[in-house]
Amino acid sequence: MEDREIKELETAVEQIWDVARDFGLDPYPTNFEIVPATVMYEVGSYALPGRYSHWTFGKAYHRMKTMYDFGLSKIYEVVINTNPSYGFLLETNSPIQNKMVIAHVLGHVDFFKNNSYFSKTNRRMVESVSTHAQRMMEYEFKYGRKTVERFLDSVLAIEEHIDPYFFIKREVSISEEKRREEHRHKDGRYDDLWLLDERRAAKVQAGGDDSDKESEKTPQEQLPEKDLLFYIMKNSPSLAPWQRDAIAMVHEEMEYFVPQMQTKIMNEGWASIWHARIMRALDLSTSDHIEFANLHSGVVSPQKGQLNPYYLGYKIYEDIERRWNEPTAEDRKKFGRRGSEGRDKIFEVRELENDVSFLRNYLTEELCEELDLFVFELIEEEEWTITEKRWEKVRDQLVSNMTNFGFPYLQVKDGDYNGNRELYLKHRYEGTELDMRYARKALEHVHALWGRPVHLETVIDDESSVLHFNGNEHAED
Amino acid sequence: MSIQRNDWSLQRKGIIDQERHKDRVKEAIRKNLGSIVSNEAIILSDGKRTVKVPIKALDEYKFRYNYQKAKHVGQGDGKTRVGDVIGREGRPGGGSGSGQAGQDAGADYYEAEVNIDEIAALIFEDLQLPYLEEKAKKAVQSRKTQFNEIRRTGVIANLDKRRMILENIRRNAREGRARFGNIKKEDLRFKTWEEVMRYESNAVVIAMIDVSGSMGEFKKYIARSFYFWMVRFLRTKYDNVDIVFISHHTEAKEVTEEQFFTQGESGGTVVSSAYQLALDIIKHRFRPSDWNIYPFHFSDGDNYYSDNEEAVKLADELIATCNLFGYGEIGEEGSSSYRRSSGALLSIFSDRLQNKDRFVGVRIDDKEDVYPALKQFFGRRGVETPA
């Protein structure tokens, strides 16, 4: 790309920024980087630049890069949720592609900044992950690359199983810590000793054992625990300090990614609606406009049989805006809508909802019909068949598939199962079975982290079953 | 707000981790050698250098839903109705799957592209030829010239220009200016050669197979994959490897490679017929003093009872002439328990052979057994004969 083009792009960024602000968008300042495809796919496959090394990233990178090299797919844009934010532009993009991507990125950045699910997000995550990478590398140096890599294999097998509201737990534990700290200072320097006694007394009263071992034991009253990573990090009987640290790093990175996993449809829909409006507000030449229209329809078009999150989100926002701009007589009477509130409403929605609530609250009967949504399933292990078109059922299915960002909901039920420090997990079955082959393999990974026998309660063929793995063999009952 | 274009040319993380992935693929291949060794894609590769083989150990296992048993939401063109079939198993929606989960659920294994030579190197790492003897090395001689010395005098056609230039620069440097030019006679260097005798080592594999009625497709395939690797392996150790193919039922005859692997099956089994033919061939064409001889025989062990005595006798004779005599008994596909009838040759051989030192007998019941069998045949000597 020539310097002249970069100059032009700089002007365009300023212009797009102003238009976005006029529309009411409120993004963080954003820096754009023009990068070659290798870097684009690298950032894309790691989701953040500078993360620790692992072969799974290399695998993803290789796949994406190959797809690109064969012309099968292309990423136009990658955006990083930090303050200031970063947008990556592919150096082979045309000027119009770049403008659209810039507008799209600003939509994302506005969403990152203002959606409440991102309110606790670490906005300096790029720095954090690079310190993680540093530490991970030191561990590799100290304990061997293979050892660290194998360990990460196991951690990554359950990385999605964290609590999206983990920050509450952290805040509670911090305030608890503070309270104790104050207590200590107020009553004298040896007061923490009395505190120990109080605790022991309370335990004895509750009928517990008063040995020291007992007080070290897993606090059962906090179970069930949804955050497997956290629980294992805290309570695994077998992990070395560096291993707990590695889990903590993965945990922190997942905390960062979870809001993005919770708001995929909303976030893409929001960025798409604003790139369209911003581009229309720019003074484009006819040929530029045609190029843009082509690109735009490529992004937000329905794909037969599939569900395009860009398109679905885009349509729902438009529908909300229309319904609040021109409320029906019933809406006016029942909900007191006054009309012309569409813009405010979509900004409110982008602030308060996540995908699950977004779909549950705003996917309407008319929209389901217009989009021709349906539920399909495999009949007799042979044919994928449409089995449901009633809009409420379709909506509920969609919501249920988005729940827990599409992963089975697992909990730790007992960290001292059989009185033998075995780990007992429970899958909160909601009608869909686990992939059993994968579950067994994943259970092996859990065992690698826990170091003692592990169990998973789930449902197979409508019957409650428990998978066991003791380190050598699998059992099931 | 800014637009930047930095130099990313030193950015290598993706590529470095891609290497890590490759390492994992290699490791997985090593672990899966047992199934790769007998993979159709390789055995029937027909000269191709690289083939694709499925490798199981490379998935990123997670707790996930069973895609086939889950309900999904899709989007139609406006005219869909309940009961419409939108795809067959494996390809929902007629496309590449519905969403990410679909694409992932379809691929249960990772398909790795492997180079047959690399696989061979991995397999042969542990293998070693037993009784590779001096005798055979003198068998064939050929004259070969080998340039191996540099001299100051020689034939101008053998001038070593590179060295000459070096010497010239060196001499000029000694004289004060390191440069090329002003070539003098003392700069010249010539290559000279030596005539060397090359000793070629030869080996012959006498591949024998039972084509009686009880040898089906599977058994033949097993024999085939075994020979595939055996011949490759011998070629790494010997300059020339001849293969003689003998097929037999009640009678034995020498056949072509194609016939050997494809011939239809019929009749009963008289093992001694094959051994007799092998002995004749050795006698006429492959003098034991010149050749390393490796007779290998695959059968299901269902020999005529009356022939067993003769078979053992001839096998002993064969063993006396050869480096190693291998016998593979192939069972029914997938069955590990075998009816040990009186006819099962393997146990008879194990009991009665005189010189068990040079005899290796193995049982193969499954494709996965081919690799262990190879290891046993070509394992380090001193390995006891399996019972």
JSON list of N, CA, C and O in Angstrom, two decimals, chain A residues 15 279-285:
[
{"chain": "A", "resi": 15, "resn": "GLN", "atom": "N", "xyz": [-13.09, 10.95, 9.28]},
{"chain": "A", "resi": 15, "resn": "GLN", "atom": "CA", "xyz": [-14.44, 11.20, 8.79]},
{"chain": "A", "resi": 15, "resn": "GLN", "atom": "C", "xyz": [-15.43, 10.19, 9.37]},
{"chain": "A", "resi": 15, "resn": "GLN", "atom": "O", "xyz": [-16.50, 10.55, 9.87]},
{"chain": "A", "resi": 279, "resn": "MET", "atom": "N", "xyz": [-21.62, 4.03, 6.23]},
{"chain": "A", "resi": 279, "resn": "MET", "atom": "CA", "xyz": [-21.21, 4.05, 4.82]},
{"chain": "A", "resi": 279, "resn": "MET", "atom": "C", "xyz": [-22.22, 4.82, 3.98]},
{"chain": "A", "resi": 279, "resn": "MET", "atom": "O", "xyz": [-21.85, 5.54, 3.06]},
{"chain": "A", "resi": 280, "resn": "ARG", "atom": "N", "xyz": [-23.49, 4.68, 4.33]},
{"chain": "A", "resi": 280, "resn": "ARG", "atom": "CA", "xyz": [-24.49, 5.41, 3.56]},
{"chain": "A", "resi": 280, "resn": "ARG", "atom": "C", "xyz": [-24.38, 6.91, 3.81]},
{"chain": "A", "resi": 280, "resn": "ARG", "atom": "O", "xyz": [-24.71, 7.71, 2.95]},
{"chain": "A", "resi": 281, "resn": "ALA", "atom": "N", "xyz": [-23.91, 7.28, 5.00]},
{"chain": "A", "resi": 281, "resn": "ALA", "atom": "CA", "xyz": [-23.79, 8.69, 5.32]},
{"chain": "A", "resi": 281, "resn": "ALA", "atom": "C", "xyz": [-22.56, 9.32, 4.66]},
{"chain": "A", "resi": 281, "resn": "ALA", "atom": "O", "xyz": [-22.48, 10.54, 4.53]},
{"chain": "A", "resi": 282, "resn": "LEU", "atom": "N", "xyz": [-21.60, 8.46, 4.27]},
{"chain": "A", "resi": 282, "resn": "LEU", "atom": "CA", "xyz": [-20.42, 9.00, 3.60]},
{"chain": "A", "resi": 282, "resn": "LEU", "atom": "C", "xyz": [-20.79, 9.34, 2.17]},
{"chain": "A", "resi": 282, "resn": "LEU", "atom": "O", "xyz": [-21.68, 8.74, 1.58]},
{"chain": "A", "resi": 283, "resn": "ASP", "atom": "N", "xyz": [-20.07, 10.25, 1.62]},
{"chain": "A", "resi": 283, "resn": "ASP", "atom": "CA", "xyz": [-20.38, 10.66, 0.26]},
{"chain": "A", "resi": 283, "resn": "ASP", "atom": "C", "xyz": [-19.62, 9.77, -0.71]},
{"chain": "A", "resi": 283, "resn": "ASP", "atom": "O", "xyz": [-18.54, 10.12, -1.16]},
{"chain": "A", "resi": 284, "resn": "LEU", "atom": "N", "xyz": [-20.19, 8.61, -1.02]},
{"chain": "A", "resi": 284, "resn": "LEU", "atom": "CA", "xyz": [-19.48, 7.67, -1.89]},
{"chain": "A", "resi": 284, "resn": "LEU", "atom": "C", "xyz": [-19.85, 7.90, -3.34]},
{"chain": "A", "resi": 284, "resn": "LEU", "atom": "O", "xyz": [-20.97, 8.28, -3.66]},
{"chain": "A", "resi": 285, "resn": "SER", "atom": "N", "xyz": [-18.89, 7.64, -4.22]},
{"chain": "A", "resi": 285, "resn": "SER", "atom": "CA", "xyz": [-19.20, 7.68, -5.66]},
{"chain": "A", "resi": 285, "resn": "SER", "atom": "C", "xyz": [-20.07, 6.48, -5.99]},
{"chain": "A", "resi": 285, "resn": "SER", "atom": "O", "xyz": [-20.16, 5.53, -5.21]}
]
